[in-house]
PDB file of C-alpha atoms in Angstrom:
ATOM      1  CA  UNK A   1      -0.150   4.921 -13.787  1.00  0.00           C
ATOM      2  CA  UNK A   2       2.150   6.044 -11.007  1.00  0.00           C
ATOM      3  CA  UNK A   3       2.950   3.648  -8.195  1.00  0.00           C
ATOM      4  CA  UNK A   4       2.537   5.039  -4.703  1.00  0.00           C
ATOM      5  CA  UNK A   5       3.567   2.095  -2.538  1.00  0.00           C
ATOM      6  CA  UNK A   6       2.533   3.744   0.735  1.00  0.00           C
ATOM      7  CA  UNK A   7      -0.936   4.417  -0.676  1.00  0.00           C
ATOM      8  CA  UNK A   8      -1.240   0.859  -1.978  1.00  0.00           C
ATOM      9  CA  UNK A   9      -0.157  -0.605   1.370  1.00  0.00           C
ATOM     10  CA  UNK A  10      -2.517   1.702   3.265  1.00  0.00           C
ATOM     11  CA  UNK A  11      -5.380   0.650   0.999  1.00  0.00           C
ATOM     12  CA  UNK A  12      -4.500  -3.037   1.455  1.00  0.00           C
ATOM     13  CA  UNK A  13      -4.623  -2.575   5.227  1.00  0.00           C
ATOM     14  CA  UNK A  14      -7.931  -0.712   4.988  1.00  0.00           C
ATOM     15  CA  UNK A  15      -9.272  -3.437   2.686  1.00  0.00           C
ATOM     16  CA  UNK A  16      -8.156  -6.104   5.152  1.00  0.00           C
ATOM     17  CA  UNK A  17      -9.927  -4.268   7.960  1.00  0.00           C
ATOM     18  CA  UNK A  18     -13.048  -4.229   5.780  1.00  0.00           C
ATOM     19  CA  UNK A  19     -12.528  -7.932   5.026  1.00  0.00           C
ATOM     20  CA  UNK A  20     -12.299  -7.148   1.311  1.00  0.00           C
ATOM     21  CA  UNK A  21      -9.981  -9.942   0.227  1.00  0.00           C
ATOM     22  CA  UNK A  22     -10.623  -9.594  -3.498  1.00  0.00           C
ATOM     23  CA  UNK A  23      -9.648  -5.918  -3.414  1.00  0.00           C
ATOM     24  CA  UNK A  24      -6.611  -6.799  -1.294  1.00  0.00           C
ATOM     25  CA  UNK A  25      -5.405  -9.364  -3.827  1.00  0.00           C
ATOM     26  CA  UNK A  26      -6.030  -6.929  -6.680  1.00  0.00           C
ATOM     27  CA  UNK A  27      -3.947  -4.245  -4.954  1.00  0.00           C
ATOM     28  CA  UNK A  28      -1.129  -6.711  -4.262  1.00  0.00           C
ATOM     29  CA  UNK A  29      -1.164  -7.644  -7.956  1.00  0.00           C
ATOM     30  CA  UNK A  30      -0.923  -3.952  -8.894  1.00  0.00           C
ATOM     31  CA  UNK A  31       1.963  -3.497  -6.455  1.00  0.00           C
ATOM     32  CA  UNK A  32       3.841  -6.417  -8.010  1.00  0.00           C
ATOM     33  CA  UNK A  33       3.266  -4.933 -11.473  1.00  0.00           C
ATOM     34  CA  UNK A  34       4.916  -1.704 -10.299  1.00  0.00           C
ATOM     35  CA  UNK A  35       8.210  -3.410  -9.497  1.00  0.00           C
TER      36      UNK A  35
END
């Protein structure tokens, strides 16, 4: 899986706006796995 940090961050922000904390944490975990 390719890591598109800008897409991940954008999705985290969108998830935060939707109050989707579980998705936000999942995306952060994926971002950390990319490093």
